[in-house]
PDB file of C-alpha atoms in Angstrom:
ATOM      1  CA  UNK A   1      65.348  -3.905 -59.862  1.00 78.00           C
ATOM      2  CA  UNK A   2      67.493  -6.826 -59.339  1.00 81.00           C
ATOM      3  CA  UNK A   3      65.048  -9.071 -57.203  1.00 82.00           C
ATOM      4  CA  UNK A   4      62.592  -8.666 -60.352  1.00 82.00           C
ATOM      5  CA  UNK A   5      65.171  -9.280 -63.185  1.00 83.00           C
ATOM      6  CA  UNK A   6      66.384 -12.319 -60.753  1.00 81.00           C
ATOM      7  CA  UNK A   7      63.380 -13.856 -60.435  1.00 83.00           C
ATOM      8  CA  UNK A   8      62.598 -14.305 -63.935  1.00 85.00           C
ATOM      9  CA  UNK A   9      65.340 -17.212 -63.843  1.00 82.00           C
ATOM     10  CA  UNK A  10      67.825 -18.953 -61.803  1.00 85.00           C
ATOM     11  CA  UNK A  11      71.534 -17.718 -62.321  1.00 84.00           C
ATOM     12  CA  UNK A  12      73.822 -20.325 -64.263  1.00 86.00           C
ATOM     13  CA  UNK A  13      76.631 -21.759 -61.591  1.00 84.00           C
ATOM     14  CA  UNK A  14      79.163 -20.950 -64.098  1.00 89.00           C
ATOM     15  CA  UNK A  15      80.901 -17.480 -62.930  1.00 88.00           C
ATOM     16  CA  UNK A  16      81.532 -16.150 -66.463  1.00 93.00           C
ATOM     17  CA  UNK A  17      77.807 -16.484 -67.168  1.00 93.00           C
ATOM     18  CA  UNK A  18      77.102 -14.720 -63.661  1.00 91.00           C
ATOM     19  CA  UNK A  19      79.101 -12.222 -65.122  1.00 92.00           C
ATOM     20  CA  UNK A  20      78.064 -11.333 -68.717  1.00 94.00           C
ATOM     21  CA  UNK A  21      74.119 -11.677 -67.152  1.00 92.00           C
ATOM     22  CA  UNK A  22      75.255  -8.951 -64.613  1.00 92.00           C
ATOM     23  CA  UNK A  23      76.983  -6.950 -66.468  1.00 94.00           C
ATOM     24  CA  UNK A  24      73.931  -6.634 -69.320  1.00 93.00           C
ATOM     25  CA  UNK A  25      71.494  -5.851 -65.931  1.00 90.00           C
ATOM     26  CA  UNK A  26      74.160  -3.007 -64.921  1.00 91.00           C
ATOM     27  CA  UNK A  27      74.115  -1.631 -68.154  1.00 90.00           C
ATOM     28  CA  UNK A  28      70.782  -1.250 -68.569  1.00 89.00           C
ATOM     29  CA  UNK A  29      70.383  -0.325 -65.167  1.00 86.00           C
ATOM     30  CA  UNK A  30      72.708   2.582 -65.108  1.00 81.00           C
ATOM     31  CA  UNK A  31      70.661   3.894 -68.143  1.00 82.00           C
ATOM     32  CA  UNK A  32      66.990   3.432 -67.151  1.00 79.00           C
ATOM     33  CA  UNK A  33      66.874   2.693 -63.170  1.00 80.00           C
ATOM     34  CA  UNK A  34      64.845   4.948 -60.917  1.00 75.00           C
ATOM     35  CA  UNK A  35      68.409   5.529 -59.251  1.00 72.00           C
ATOM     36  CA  UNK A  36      70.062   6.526 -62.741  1.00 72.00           C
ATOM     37  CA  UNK A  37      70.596  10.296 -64.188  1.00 69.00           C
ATOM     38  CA  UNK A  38      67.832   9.669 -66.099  1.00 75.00           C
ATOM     39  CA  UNK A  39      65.788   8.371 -63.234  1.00 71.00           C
ATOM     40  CA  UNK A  40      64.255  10.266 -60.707  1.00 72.00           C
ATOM     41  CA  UNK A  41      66.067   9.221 -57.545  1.00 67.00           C
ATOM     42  CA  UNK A  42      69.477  10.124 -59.574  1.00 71.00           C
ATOM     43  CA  UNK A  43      71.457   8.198 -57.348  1.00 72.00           C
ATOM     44  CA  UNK A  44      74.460   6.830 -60.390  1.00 77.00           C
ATOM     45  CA  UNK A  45      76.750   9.572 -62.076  1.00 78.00           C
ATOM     46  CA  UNK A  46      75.484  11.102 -65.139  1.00 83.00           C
ATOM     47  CA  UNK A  47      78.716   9.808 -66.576  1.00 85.00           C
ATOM     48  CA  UNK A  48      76.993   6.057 -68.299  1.00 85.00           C
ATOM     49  CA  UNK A  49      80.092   3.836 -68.144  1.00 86.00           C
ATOM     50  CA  UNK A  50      80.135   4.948 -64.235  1.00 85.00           C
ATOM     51  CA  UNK A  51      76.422   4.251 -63.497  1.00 86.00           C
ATOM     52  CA  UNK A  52      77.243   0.957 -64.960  1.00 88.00           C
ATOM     53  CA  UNK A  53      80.082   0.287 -63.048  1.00 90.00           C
ATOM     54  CA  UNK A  54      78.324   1.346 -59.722  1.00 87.00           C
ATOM     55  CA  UNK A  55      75.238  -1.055 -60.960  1.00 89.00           C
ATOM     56  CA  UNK A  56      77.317  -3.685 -61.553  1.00 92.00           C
ATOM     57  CA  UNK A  57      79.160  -3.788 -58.055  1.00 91.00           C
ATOM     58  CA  UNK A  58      76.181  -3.181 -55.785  1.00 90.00           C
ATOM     59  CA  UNK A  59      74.231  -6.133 -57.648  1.00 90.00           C
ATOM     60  CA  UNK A  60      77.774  -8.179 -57.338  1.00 91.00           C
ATOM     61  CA  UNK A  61      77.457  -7.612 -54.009  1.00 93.00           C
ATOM     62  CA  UNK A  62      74.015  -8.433 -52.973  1.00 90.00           C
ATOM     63  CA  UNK A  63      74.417 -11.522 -55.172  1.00 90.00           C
ATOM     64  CA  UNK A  64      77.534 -12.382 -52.689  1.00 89.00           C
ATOM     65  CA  UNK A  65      75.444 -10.900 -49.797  1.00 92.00           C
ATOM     66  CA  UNK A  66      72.576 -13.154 -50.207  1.00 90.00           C
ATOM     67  CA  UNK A  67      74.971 -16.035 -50.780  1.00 89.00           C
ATOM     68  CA  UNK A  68      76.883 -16.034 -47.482  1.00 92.00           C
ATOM     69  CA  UNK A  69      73.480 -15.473 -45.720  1.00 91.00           C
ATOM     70  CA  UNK A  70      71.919 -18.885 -47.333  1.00 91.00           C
ATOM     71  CA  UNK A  71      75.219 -20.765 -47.754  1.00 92.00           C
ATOM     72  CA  UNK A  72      74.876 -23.712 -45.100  1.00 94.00           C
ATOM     73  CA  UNK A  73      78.477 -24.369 -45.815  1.00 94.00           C
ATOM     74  CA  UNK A  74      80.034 -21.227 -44.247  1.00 92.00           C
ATOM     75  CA  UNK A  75      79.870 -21.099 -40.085  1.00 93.00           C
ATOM     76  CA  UNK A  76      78.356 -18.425 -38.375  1.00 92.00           C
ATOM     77  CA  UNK A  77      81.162 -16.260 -37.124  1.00 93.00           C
ATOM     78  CA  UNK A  78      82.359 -16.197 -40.832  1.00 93.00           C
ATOM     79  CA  UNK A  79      79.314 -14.909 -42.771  1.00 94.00           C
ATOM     80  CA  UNK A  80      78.908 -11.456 -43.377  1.00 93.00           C
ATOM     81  CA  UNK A  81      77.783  -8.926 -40.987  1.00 93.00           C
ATOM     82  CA  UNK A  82      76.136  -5.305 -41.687  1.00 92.00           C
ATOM     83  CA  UNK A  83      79.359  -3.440 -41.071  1.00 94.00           C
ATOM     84  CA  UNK A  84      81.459  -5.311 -43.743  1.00 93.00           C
ATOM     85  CA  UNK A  85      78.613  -5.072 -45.950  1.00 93.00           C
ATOM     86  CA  UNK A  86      78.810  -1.407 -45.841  1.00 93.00           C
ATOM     87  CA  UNK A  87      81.986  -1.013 -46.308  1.00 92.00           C
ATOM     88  CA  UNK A  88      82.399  -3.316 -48.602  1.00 89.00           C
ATOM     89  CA  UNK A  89      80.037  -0.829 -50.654  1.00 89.00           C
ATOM     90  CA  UNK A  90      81.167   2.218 -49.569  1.00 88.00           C
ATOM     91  CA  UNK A  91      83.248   4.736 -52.299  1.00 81.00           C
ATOM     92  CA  UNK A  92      83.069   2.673 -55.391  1.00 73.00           C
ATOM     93  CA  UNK A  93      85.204   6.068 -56.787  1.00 71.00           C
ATOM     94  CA  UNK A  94      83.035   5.476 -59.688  1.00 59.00           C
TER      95      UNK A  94
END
């Protein structure tokens, strides 16, 4: 998953970089994940350019997730709790 592809190297700072890495892990990820059509959890839609989509904003958002938690820089009342996590990934309509 995403923890494993992460760990192989450290993301650039440079958000279009972030973006064009993530977006080659969704793709591939909405093919061949345990959680794609093809997978057996068959979590993504069967439709590929959706299961990508989906990919991509869940791993956007644990990026951003894991971010706020570390981020020394943003106060305590500010950083992100389990409730806006949830529905900040609930309905992707994808």
């Amino acid at each position: 998953g995403l923890r494993m592809f992460l760990a192989a190297f450290r993301l650039p700072g440079e958000a279009q970089q972030i973006d064009r890495i993530l977006q080659a892990f969704a793709d591939s990820c909405g093919r061949k994940c345990e959680e794609s059509s093809a997978g057996s959890m068959k979590l993504f839609s069967n439709d590929e350019k959706k299961a990508s989509d989906a990919a991509y904003l869940l791993s956007f958002s644990i990026i951003m997730l894991n971010t706020d938690q570390h981020n020394d820089n943003i106060r305590e009342d500010r950083k992100m709790s389990m409730e806006d996590f949830v529905k900040n990934n609930t309905d992707y309509d994808v």
